CSV table of C-alpha atoms and ligand atoms in Angstrom, one decimal:
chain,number,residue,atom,x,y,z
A,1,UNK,CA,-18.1,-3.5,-9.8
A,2,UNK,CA,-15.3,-1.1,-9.6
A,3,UNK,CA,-13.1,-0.8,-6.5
A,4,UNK,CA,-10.4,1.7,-5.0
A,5,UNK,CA,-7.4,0.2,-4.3
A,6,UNK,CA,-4.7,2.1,-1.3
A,7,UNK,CA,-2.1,0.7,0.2
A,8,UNK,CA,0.4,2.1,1.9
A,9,UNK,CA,-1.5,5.2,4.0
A,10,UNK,CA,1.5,5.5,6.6
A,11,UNK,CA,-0.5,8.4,8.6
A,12,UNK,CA,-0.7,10.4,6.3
A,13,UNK,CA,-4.3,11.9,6.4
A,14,UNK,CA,-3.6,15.2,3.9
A,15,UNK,CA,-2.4,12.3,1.5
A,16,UNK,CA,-5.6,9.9,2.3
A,17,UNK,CA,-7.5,12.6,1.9
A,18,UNK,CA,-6.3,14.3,-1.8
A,19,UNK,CA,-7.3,10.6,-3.0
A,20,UNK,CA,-10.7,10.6,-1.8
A,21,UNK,CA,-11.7,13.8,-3.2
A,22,UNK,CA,-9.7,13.0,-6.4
A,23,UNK,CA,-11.1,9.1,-7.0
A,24,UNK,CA,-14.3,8.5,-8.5
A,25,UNK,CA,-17.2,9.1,-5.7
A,26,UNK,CA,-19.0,5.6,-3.7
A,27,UNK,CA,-16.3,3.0,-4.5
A,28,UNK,CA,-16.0,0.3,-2.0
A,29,UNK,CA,-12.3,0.4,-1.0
A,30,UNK,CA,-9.2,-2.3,-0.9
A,31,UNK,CA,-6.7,-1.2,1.5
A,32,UNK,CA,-3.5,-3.7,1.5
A,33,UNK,CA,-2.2,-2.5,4.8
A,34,UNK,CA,0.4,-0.4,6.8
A,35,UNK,CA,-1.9,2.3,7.1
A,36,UNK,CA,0.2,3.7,10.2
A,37,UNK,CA,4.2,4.2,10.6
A,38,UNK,CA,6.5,7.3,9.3
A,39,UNK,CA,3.4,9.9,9.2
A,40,UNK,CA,1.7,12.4,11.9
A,41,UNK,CA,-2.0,11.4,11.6
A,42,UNK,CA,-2.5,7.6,12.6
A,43,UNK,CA,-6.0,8.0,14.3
A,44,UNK,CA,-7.4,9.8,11.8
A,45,UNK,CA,-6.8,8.0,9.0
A,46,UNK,CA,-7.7,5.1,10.5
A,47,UNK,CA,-11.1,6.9,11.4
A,48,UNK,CA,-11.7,8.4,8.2
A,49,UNK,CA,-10.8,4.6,6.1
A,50,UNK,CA,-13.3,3.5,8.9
A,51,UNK,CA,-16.1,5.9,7.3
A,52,UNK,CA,-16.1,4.2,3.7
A,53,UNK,CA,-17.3,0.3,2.9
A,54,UNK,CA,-13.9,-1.2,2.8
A,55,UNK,CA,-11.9,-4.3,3.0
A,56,UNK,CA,-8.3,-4.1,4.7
A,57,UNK,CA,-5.5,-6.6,5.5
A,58,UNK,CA,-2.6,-5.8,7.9
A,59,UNK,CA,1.0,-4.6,7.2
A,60,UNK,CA,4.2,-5.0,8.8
A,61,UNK,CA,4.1,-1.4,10.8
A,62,UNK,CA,0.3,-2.1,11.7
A,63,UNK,CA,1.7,-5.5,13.1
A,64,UNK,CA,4.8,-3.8,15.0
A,65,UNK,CA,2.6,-1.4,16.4
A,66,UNK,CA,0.5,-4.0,17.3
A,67,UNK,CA,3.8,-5.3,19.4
A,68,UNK,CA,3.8,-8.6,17.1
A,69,UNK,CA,7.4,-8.1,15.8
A,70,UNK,CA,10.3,-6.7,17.3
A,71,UNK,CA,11.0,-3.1,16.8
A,72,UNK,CA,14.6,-3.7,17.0
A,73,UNK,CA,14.3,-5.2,13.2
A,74,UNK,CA,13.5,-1.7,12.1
A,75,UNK,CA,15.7,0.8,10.9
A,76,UNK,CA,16.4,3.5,14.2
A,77,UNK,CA,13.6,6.1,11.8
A,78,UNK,CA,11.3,3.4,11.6
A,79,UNK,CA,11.5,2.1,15.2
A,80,UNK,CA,11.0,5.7,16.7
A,81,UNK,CA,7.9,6.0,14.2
A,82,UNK,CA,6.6,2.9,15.6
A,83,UNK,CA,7.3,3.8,19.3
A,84,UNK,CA,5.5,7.4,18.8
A,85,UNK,CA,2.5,6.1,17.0
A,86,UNK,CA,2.2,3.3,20.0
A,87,UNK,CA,2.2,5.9,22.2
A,88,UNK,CA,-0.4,7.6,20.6
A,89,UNK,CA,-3.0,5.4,19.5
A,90,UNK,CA,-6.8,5.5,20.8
A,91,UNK,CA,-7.9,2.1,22.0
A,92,UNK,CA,-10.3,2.4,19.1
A,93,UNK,CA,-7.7,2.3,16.7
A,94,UNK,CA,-5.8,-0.4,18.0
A,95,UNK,CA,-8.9,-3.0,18.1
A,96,UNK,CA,-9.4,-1.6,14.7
A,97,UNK,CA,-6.0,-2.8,14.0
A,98,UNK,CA,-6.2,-6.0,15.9
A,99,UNK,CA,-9.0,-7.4,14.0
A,100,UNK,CA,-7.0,-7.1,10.5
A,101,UNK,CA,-6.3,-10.4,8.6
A,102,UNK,CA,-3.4,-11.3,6.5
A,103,UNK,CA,-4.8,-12.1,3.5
A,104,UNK,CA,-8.2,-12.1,1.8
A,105,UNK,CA,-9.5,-13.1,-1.1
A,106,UNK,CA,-12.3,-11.2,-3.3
A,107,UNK,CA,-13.2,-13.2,-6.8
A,108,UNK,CA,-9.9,-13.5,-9.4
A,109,UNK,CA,-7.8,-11.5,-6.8
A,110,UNK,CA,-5.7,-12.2,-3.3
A,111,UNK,CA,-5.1,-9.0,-1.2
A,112,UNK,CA,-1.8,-9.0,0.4
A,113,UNK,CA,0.8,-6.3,2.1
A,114,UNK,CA,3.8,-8.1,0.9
A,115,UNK,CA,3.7,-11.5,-1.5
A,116,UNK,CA,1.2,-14.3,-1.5
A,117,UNK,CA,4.3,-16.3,-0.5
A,118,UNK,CA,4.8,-13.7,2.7
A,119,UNK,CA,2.1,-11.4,3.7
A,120,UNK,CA,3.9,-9.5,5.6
A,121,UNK,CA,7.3,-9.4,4.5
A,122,UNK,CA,8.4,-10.3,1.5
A,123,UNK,CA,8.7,-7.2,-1.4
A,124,UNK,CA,8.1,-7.8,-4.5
A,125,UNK,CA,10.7,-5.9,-6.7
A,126,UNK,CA,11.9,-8.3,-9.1
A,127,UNK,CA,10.5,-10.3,-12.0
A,128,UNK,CA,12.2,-13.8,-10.1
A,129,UNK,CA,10.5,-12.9,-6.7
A,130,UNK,CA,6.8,-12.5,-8.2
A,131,UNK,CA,7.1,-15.6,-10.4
A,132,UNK,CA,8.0,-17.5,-6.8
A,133,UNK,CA,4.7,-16.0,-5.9
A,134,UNK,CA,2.3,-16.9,-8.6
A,135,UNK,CA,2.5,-20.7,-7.2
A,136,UNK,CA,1.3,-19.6,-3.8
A,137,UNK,CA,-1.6,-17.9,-5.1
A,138,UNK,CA,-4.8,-20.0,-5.1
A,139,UNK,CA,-6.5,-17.0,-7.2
A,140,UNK,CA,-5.8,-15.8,-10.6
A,141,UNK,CA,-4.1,-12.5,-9.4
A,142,UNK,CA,-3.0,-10.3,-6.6
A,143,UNK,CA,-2.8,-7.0,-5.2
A,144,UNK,CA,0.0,-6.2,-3.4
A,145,UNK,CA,1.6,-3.1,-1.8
A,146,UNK,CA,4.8,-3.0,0.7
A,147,UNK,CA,7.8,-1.8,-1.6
A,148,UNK,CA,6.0,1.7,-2.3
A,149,UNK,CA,6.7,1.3,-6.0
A,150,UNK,CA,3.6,0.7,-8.2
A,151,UNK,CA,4.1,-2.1,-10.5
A,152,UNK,CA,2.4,-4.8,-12.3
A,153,UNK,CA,4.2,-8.2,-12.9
A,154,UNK,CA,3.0,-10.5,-15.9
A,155,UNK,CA,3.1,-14.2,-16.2
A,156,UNK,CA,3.9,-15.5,-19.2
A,157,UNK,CA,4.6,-18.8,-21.1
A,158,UNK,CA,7.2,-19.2,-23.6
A,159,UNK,CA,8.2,-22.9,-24.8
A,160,UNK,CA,6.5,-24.4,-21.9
A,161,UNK,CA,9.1,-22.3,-19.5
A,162,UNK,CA,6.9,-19.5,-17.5
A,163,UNK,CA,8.4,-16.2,-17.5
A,164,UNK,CA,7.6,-13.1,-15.6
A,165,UNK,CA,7.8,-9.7,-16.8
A,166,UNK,CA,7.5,-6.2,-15.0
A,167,UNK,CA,5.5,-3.6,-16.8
A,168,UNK,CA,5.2,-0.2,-16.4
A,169,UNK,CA,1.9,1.2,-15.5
A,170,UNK,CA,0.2,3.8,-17.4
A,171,UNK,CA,-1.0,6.7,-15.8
A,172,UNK,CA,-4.7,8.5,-16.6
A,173,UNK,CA,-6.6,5.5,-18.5
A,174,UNK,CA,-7.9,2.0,-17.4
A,175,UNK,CA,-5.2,-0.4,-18.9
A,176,UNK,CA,-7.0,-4.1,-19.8
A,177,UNK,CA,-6.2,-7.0,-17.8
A,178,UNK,CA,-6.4,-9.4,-20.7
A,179,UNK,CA,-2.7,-10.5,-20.9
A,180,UNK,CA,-2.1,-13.3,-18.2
A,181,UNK,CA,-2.0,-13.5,-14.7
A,182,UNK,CA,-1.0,-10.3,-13.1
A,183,UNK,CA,0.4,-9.0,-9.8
A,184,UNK,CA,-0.4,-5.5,-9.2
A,185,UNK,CA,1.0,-2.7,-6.4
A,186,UNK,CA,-1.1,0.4,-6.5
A,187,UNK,CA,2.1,2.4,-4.8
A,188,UNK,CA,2.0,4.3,-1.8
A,189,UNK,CA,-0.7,7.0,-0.6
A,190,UNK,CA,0.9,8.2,2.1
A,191,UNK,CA,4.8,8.2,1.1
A,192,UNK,CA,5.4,6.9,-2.5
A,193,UNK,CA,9.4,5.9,-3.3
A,194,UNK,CA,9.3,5.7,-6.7
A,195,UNK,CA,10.6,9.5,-7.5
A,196,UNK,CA,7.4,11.0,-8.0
A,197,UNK,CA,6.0,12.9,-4.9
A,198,UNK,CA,2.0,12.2,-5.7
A,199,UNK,CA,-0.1,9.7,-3.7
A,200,UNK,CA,-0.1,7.0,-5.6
A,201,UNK,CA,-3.6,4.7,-5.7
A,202,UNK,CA,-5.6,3.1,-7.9
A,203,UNK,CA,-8.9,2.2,-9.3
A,204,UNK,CA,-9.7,-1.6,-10.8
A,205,UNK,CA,-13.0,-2.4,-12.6
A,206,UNK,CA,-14.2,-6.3,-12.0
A,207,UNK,CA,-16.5,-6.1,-14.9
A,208,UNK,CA,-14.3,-4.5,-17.7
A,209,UNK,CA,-11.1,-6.5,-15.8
A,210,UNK,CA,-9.5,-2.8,-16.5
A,211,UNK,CA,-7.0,-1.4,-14.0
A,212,UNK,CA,-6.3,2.2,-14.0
A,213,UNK,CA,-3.1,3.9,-12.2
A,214,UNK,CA,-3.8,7.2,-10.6
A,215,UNK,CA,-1.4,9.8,-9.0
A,216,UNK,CA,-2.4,13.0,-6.7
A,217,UNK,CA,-0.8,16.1,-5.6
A,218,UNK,CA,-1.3,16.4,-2.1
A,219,UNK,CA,-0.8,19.3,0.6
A,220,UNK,CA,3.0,17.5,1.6
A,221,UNK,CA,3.6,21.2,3.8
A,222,UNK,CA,0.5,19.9,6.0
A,223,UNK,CA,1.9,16.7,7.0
A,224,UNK,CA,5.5,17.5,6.9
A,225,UNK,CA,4.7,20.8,9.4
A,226,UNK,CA,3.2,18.3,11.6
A,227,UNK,CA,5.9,15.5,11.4
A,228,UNK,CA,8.2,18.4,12.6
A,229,UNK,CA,6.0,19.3,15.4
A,230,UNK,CA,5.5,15.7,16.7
A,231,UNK,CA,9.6,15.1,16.3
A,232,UNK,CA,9.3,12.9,13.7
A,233,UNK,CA,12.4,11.7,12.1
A,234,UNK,CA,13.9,14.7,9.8
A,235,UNK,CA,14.7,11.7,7.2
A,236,UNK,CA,11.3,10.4,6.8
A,237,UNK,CA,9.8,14.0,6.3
A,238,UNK,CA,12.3,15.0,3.8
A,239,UNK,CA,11.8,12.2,1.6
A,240,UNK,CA,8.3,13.4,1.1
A,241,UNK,CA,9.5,16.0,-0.8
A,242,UNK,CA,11.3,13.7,-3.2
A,243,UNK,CA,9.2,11.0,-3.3
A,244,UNK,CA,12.3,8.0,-2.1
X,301,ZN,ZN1,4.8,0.6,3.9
């Protein structure tokens, strides 16, 4: 069974929409959360994630919007973000949204936002914060999303020490999953920091244990015209164009 793995949607529907058409057709999708926040188009991408068979877990701007943290932990961007997309949320979409779980787990894989050790807010950058979180996990592996950066952390064991490593991924093939335990971040659909502008997503095959790291151009104009109509904050529709 081969699955489409998002995380990071941020309301940006042009973005959700370039990796749909560009994925492989009828895969059941794994969203790992913050699907709202920053971007102009929270209803509809929660509608149009809503019209594929898909699991999804919640993130820390779903949960602020959902009023379960205080906004005043934000930066000022992200608090205004959070404020506007409260404002304009359907009751639809926010019982959508309530009904999210932290964490679930599908066969050799956990599904988290942020770290098995912190669902919703820990990132995992570094090789010494992902090693932490191999102990939490009761699975073999996880899927995590958060820091906007994919990755993929290996565990390794070296004279009865464990190590952790942080590989690059490779982009265009599916990459076997036959070295170790393995934490994986599919990056960012909807507002990728890792210098490269394309929604970042990706596609992992339970049968071959193959995960394959995909980037898409997207229409950035569309979303950043309406970011500017809506008043969004000039900071978090520039990056867009630089992909930080
Ligand atoms: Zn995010």
């Amino acid at each position: 069974m081969r699955y489409l793995v998002l995380s990071d949607i941020h309301s940006n529907l042009a973005a959700l929409q370039a990796v749909l058409e560009d994925a492989p057709a009828g895969l059941p999708i794994w969203c790992l959360g913050d699907i709202v926040g920053y971007g102009p188009n929270p209803n509809e991408c929660i509608e149009l994630l809503q019209r594929y068979e898909h699991e999804c877990i919640v993130g820390n701007h779903d949960w602020a919007v959902m009023g379960k943290v205080d906004v005043e932990d934000f930066n000022p961007d992200a608090k205004h973000s959070v404020e506007w997309t409260q404002d304009l949320l359907t009751a639809a979409s926010m019982d959508y949204l309530q009904q999210l779980g932290l964490r679930q787990e599908h066969g050799p894989f956990t599904l988290v936002h942020g770290s098995p050790r912190d669902p919703i807010w820990e990132y995992l950058f570094r090789p010494g914060s992902a090693r932490l979180s191999f102990s939490e996990l009761e699975t073999e592996h996880a899927l995590v999303g958060h820091t906007h950066v994919p990755c993929k952390f290996t565990l390794y064991q070296q004279n009865g020490e464990q190590y952790c490593e942080m590989g690059r991924l490779v982009e265009g093939a599916p990459q076997p999953l036959d070295a170790g335990r393995v934490i994986l971040n599919p990056g960012s659909v909807g507002q990728p920091r890792d210098g490269d502008v394309r929604a970042s997503y990706a596609v992992l095959d339970l049968d071959e244990m193959t995960y394959e790291h995909r980037r898409v151009y997207y229409d950035i104009k569309r979303t950043q015209e309406l970011m500017n109509k809506a008043k969004l904050p000039e900071r978090n529709i520039t990056r867009l164009s630089y992909g930080w």
